[in-house]
Short mmCIF file of N, CA and C in Angstrom, two decimals:
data_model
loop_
_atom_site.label_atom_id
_atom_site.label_comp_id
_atom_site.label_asym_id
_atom_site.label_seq_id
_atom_site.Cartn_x
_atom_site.Cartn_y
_atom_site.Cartn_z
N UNK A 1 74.21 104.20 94.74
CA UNK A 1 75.09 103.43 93.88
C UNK A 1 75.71 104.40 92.88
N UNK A 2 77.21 104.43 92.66
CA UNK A 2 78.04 105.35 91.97
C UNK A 2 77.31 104.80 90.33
N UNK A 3 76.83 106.03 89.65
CA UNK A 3 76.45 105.76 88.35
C UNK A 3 77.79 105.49 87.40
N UNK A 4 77.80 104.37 86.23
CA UNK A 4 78.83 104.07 85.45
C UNK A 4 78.98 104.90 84.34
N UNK A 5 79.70 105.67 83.94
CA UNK A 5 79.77 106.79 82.77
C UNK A 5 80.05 105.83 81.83
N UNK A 6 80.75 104.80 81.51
CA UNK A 6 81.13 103.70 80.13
C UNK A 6 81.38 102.84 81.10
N UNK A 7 81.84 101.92 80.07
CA UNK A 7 82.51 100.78 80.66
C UNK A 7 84.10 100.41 80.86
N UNK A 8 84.76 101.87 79.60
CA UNK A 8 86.32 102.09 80.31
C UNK A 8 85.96 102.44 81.86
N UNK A 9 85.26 103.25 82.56
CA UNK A 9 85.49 103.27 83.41
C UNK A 9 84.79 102.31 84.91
N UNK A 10 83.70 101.67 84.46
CA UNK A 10 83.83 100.31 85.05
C UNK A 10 84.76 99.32 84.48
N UNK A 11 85.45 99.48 83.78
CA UNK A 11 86.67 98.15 83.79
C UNK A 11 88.41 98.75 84.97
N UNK A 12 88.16 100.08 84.89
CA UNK A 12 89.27 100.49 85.25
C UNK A 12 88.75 100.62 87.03
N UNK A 13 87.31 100.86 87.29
CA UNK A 13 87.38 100.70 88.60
C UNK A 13 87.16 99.13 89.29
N UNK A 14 86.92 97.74 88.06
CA UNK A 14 86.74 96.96 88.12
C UNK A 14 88.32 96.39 89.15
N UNK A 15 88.67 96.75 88.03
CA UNK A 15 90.52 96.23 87.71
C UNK A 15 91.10 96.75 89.24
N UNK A 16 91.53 97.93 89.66
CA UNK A 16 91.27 98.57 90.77
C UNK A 16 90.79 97.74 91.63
N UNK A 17 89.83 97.66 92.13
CA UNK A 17 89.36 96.64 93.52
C UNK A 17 90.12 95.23 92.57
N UNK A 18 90.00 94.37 91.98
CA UNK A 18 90.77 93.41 91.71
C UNK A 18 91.77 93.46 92.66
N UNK A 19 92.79 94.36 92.11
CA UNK A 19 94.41 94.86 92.37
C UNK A 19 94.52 95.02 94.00
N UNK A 20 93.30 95.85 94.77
CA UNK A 20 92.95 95.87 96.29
C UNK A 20 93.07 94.32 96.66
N UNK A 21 91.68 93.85 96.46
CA UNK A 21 91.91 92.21 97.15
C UNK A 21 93.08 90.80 96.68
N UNK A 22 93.65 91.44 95.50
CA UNK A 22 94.65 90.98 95.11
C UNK A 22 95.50 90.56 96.45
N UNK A 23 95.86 92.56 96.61
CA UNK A 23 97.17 92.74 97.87
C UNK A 23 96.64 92.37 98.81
N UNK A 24 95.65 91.96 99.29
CA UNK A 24 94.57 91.82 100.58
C UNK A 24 95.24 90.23 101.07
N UNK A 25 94.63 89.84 99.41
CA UNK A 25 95.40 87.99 99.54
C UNK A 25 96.73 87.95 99.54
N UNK A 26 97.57 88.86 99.54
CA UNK A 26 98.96 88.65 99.71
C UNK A 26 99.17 87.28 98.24
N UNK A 27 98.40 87.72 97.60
CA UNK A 27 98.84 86.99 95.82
C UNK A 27 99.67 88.49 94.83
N UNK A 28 100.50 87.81 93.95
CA UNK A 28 100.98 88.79 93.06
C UNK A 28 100.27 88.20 91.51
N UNK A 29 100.40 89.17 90.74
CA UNK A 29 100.04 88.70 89.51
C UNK A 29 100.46 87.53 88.89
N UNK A 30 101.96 87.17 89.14
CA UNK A 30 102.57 85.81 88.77
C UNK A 30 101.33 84.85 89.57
N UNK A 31 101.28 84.68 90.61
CA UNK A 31 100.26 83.47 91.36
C UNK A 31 99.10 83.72 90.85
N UNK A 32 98.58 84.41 89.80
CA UNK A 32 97.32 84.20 89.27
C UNK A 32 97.52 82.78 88.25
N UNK A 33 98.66 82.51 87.83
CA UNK A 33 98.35 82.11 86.83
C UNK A 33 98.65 80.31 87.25
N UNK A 34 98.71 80.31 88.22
CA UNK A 34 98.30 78.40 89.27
C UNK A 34 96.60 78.88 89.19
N UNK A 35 95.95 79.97 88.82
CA UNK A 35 94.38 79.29 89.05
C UNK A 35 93.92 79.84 87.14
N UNK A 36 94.68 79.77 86.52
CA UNK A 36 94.12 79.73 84.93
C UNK A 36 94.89 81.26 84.31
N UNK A 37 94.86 82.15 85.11
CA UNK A 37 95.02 82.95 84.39
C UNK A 37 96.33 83.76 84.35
N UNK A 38 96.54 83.85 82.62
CA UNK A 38 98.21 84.36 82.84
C UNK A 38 98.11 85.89 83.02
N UNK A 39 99.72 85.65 83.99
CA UNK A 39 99.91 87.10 84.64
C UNK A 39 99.64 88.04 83.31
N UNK A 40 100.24 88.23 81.86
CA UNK A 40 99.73 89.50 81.20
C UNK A 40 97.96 89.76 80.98
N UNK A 41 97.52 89.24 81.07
CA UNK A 41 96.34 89.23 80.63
C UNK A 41 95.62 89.73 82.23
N UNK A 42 96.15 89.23 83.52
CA UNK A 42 95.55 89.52 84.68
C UNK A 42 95.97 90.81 84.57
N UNK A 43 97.29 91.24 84.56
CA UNK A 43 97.60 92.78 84.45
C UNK A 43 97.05 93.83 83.97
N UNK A 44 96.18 93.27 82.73
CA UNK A 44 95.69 94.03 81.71
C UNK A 44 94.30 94.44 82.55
N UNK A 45 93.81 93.46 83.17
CA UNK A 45 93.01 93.34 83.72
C UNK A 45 92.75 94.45 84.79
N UNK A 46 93.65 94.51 85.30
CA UNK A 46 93.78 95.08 86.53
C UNK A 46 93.68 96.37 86.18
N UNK A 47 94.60 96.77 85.17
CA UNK A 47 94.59 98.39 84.92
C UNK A 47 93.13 98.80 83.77
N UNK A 48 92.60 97.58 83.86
CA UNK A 48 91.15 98.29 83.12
C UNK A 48 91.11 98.33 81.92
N UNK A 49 92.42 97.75 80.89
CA UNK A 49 92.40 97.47 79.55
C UNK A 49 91.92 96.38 79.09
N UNK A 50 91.34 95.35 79.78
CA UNK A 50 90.60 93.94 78.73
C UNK A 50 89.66 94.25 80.16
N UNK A 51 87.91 93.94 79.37
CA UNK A 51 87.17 93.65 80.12
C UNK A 51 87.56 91.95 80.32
N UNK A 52 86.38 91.51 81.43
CA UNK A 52 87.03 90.32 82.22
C UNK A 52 86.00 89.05 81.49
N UNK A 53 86.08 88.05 81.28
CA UNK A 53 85.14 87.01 81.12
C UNK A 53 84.40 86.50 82.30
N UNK A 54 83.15 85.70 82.17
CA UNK A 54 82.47 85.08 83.46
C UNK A 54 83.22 84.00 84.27
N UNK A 55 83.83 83.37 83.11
CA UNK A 55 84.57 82.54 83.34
C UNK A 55 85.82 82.66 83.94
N UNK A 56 86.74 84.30 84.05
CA UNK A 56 87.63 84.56 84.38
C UNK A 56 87.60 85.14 85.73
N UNK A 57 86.00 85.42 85.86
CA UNK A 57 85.42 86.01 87.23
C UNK A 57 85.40 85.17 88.12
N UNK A 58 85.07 83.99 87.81
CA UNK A 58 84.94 82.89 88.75
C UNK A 58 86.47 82.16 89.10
N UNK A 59 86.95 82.47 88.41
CA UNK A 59 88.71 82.05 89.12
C UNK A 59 89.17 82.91 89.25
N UNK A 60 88.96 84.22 89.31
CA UNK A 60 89.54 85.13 90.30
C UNK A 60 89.06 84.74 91.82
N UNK A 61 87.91 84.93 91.71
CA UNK A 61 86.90 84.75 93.43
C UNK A 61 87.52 83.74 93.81
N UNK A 62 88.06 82.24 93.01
CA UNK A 62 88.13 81.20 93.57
C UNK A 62 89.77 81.29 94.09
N UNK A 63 90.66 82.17 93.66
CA UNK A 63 91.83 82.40 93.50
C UNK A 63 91.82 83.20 94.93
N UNK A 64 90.70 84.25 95.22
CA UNK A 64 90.89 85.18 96.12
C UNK A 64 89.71 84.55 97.88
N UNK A 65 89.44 83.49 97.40
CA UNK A 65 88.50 82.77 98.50
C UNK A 65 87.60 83.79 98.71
N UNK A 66 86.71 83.70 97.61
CA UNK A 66 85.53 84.97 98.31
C UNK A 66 84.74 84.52 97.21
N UNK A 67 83.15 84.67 97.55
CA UNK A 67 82.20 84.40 96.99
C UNK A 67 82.53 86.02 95.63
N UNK A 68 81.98 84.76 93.93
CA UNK A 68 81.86 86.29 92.94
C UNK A 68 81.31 87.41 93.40
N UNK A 69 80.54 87.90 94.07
CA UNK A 69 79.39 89.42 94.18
C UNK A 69 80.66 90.07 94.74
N UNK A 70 82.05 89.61 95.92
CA UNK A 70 82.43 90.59 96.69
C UNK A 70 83.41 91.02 95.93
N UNK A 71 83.76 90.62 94.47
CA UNK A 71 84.76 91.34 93.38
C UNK A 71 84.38 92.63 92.85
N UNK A 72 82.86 92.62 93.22
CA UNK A 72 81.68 93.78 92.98
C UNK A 72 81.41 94.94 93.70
N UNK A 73 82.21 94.81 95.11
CA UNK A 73 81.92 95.47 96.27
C UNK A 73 83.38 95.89 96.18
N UNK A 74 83.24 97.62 97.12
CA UNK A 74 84.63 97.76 97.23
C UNK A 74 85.04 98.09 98.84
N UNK A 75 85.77 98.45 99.29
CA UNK A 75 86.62 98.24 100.78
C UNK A 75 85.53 98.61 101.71
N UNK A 76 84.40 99.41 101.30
CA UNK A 76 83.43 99.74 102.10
C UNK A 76 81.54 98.87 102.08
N UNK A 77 82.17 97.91 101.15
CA UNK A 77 81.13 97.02 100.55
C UNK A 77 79.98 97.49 99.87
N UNK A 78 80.60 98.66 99.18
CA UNK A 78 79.23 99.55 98.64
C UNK A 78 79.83 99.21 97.23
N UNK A 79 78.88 98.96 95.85
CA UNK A 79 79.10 98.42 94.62
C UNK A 79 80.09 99.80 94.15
N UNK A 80 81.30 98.90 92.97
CA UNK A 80 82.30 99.55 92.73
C UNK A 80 81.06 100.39 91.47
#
């Protein structure tokens, strides 16, 4: 498991796989915001400048049809 140096840089590799299964779902940042969340704030998200809420975790997954843990996993299913 890749050790986390801070949490800028688990938010920025967070944001990152986000942005992957984002394009995966063929969703853009505008269509985040039919499941709660507005596009600036998802953006921010993405590039690793606002950590994410629990609550914001769970409508992403629900946004991206995938159980929360696989927002955790990255293209090789090994933890981001």
């Amino acid at each position: 498991m890749p050790k986390i140096q801070n949490t800028q840089d688990f938010n920025y590799r967070f944001g990152q796989n986000l942005a992957r299964l984002r394009y995966l779902n063929g969703l853009t940042p505008t269509d985040m915001e039919s499941y709660g969340i507005s596009r600036s704030y998802y953006g921010k998200v993405e590039l690793g400048i606002y950590s994410v809420s629990i609550e914001k975790i769970v409508l992403i997954a629900k946004a991206f049809g995938v159980p929360v843990h696989k927002l955790f996993l990255d293209e090789n299913n090994e933890p981001i």
